Coordinates of N, CA and C in Angstrom, one line a residue:
X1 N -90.4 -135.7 49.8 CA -89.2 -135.3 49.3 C -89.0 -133.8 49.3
X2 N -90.3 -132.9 49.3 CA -90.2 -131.6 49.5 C -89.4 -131.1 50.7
X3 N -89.4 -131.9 51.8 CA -89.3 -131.5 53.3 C -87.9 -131.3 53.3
X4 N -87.8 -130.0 54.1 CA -85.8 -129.6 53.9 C -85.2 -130.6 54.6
X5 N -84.1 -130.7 54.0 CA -83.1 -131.9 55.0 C -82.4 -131.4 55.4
X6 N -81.3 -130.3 55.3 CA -80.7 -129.0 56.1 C -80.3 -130.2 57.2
X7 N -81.3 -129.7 58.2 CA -81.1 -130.0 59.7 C -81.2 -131.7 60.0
X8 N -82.0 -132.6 59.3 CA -81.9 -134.1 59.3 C -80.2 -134.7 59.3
X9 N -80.1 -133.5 58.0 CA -78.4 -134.3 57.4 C -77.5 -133.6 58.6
X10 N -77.6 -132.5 58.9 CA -76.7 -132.1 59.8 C -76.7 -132.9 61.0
X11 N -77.7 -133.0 61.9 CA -78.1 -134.2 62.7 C -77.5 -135.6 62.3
X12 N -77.9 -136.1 61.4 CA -77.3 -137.2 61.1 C -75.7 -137.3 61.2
X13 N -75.3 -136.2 60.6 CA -73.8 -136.6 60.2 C -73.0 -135.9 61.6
X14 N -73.6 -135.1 62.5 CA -73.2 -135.5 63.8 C -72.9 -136.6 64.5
X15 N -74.5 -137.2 64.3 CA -74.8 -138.4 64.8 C -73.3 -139.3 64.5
X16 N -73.8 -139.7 63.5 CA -72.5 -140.4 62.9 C -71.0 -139.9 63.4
X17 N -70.4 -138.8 63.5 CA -69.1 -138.2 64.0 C -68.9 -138.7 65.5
X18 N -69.8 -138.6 65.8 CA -70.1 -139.8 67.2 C -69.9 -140.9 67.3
X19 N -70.4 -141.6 66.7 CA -70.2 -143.2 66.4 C -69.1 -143.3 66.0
X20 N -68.7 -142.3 65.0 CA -66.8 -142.9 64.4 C -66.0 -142.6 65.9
X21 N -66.1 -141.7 66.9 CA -65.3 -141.5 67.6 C -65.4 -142.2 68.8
X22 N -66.2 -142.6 68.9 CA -66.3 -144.0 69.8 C -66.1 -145.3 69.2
X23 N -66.2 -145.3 67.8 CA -65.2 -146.6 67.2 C -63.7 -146.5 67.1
X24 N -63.6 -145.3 67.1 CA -61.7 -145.1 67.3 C -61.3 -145.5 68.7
X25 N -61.7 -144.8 69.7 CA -61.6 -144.8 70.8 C -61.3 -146.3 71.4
X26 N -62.5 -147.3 70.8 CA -62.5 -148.6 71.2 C -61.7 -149.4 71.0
X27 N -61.2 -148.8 69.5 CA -59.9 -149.7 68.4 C -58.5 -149.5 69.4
X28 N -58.2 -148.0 69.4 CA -57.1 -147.5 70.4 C -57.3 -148.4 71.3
X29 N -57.9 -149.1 72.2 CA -57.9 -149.5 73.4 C -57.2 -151.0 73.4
X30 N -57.8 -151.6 71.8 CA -57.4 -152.8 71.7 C -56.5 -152.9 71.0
X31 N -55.6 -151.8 70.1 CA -54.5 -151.9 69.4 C -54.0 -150.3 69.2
X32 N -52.8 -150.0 70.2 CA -52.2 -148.5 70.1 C -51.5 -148.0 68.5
X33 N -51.5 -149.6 68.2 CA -51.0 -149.1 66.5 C -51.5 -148.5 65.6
X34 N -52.7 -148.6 66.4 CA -54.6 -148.0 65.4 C -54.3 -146.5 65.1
X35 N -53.6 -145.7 66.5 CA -53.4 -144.3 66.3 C -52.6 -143.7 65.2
X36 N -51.8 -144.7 64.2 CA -50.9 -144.2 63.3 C -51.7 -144.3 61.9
X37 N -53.0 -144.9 62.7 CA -53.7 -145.0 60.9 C -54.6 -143.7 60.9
X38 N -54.7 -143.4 62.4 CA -55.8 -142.3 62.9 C -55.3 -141.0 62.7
X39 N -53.9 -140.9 62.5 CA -53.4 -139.8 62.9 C -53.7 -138.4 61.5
X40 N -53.4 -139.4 60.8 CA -53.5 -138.5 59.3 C -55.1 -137.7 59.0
X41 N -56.0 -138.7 59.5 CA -57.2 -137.8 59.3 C -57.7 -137.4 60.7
X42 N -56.9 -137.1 61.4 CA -57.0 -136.6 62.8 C -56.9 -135.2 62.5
X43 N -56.0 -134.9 61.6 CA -56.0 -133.0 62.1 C -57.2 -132.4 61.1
X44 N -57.8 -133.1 60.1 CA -59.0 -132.7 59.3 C -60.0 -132.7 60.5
X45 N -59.8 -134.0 61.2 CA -60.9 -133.9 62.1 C -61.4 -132.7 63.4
X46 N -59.8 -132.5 63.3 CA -59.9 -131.2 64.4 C -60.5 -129.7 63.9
X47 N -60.2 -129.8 63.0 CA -60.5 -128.6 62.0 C -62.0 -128.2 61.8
X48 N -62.7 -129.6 61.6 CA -64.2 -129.6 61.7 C -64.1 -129.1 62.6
X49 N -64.1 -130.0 64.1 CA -64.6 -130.0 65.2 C -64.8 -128.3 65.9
X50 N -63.7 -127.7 65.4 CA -63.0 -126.3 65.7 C -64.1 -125.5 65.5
X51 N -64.4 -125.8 63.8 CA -65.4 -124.8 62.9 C -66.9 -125.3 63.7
X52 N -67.5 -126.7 64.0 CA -68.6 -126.8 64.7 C -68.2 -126.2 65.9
X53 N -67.6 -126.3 66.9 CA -68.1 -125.9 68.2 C -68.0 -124.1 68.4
X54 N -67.5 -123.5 67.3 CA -67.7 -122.3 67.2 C -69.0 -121.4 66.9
X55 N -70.3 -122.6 66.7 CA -71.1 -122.0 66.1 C -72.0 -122.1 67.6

């Protein structure tokens, strides 16, 4: 439990940002109505995405 997690959780919750966006992706494909549920936490999403790929 001493061992930093910093970099596990960051990794993980990439990891994970991945999986959600290939779970959207797949939903979209089988129902376009999906995108009106997606759309609201789409621009929070962008906002991350923005601040990670800047680093």
């Amino acid at each position: 439990m001493d061992t930093p997690v910093k970099s596990p959780l960051t990794y993980h919750h990439r990891t994970m940002r991945v999986i959600w966006a290939l779970d959207i992706l797949d939903k979209l494909k089988k129902d376009k109505n999906y995108l009106n549920h997606v759309a609201f936490s789409d621009e929070a999403s962008a906002k991350f995405d923005c601040g990670r790929h800047t680093v």
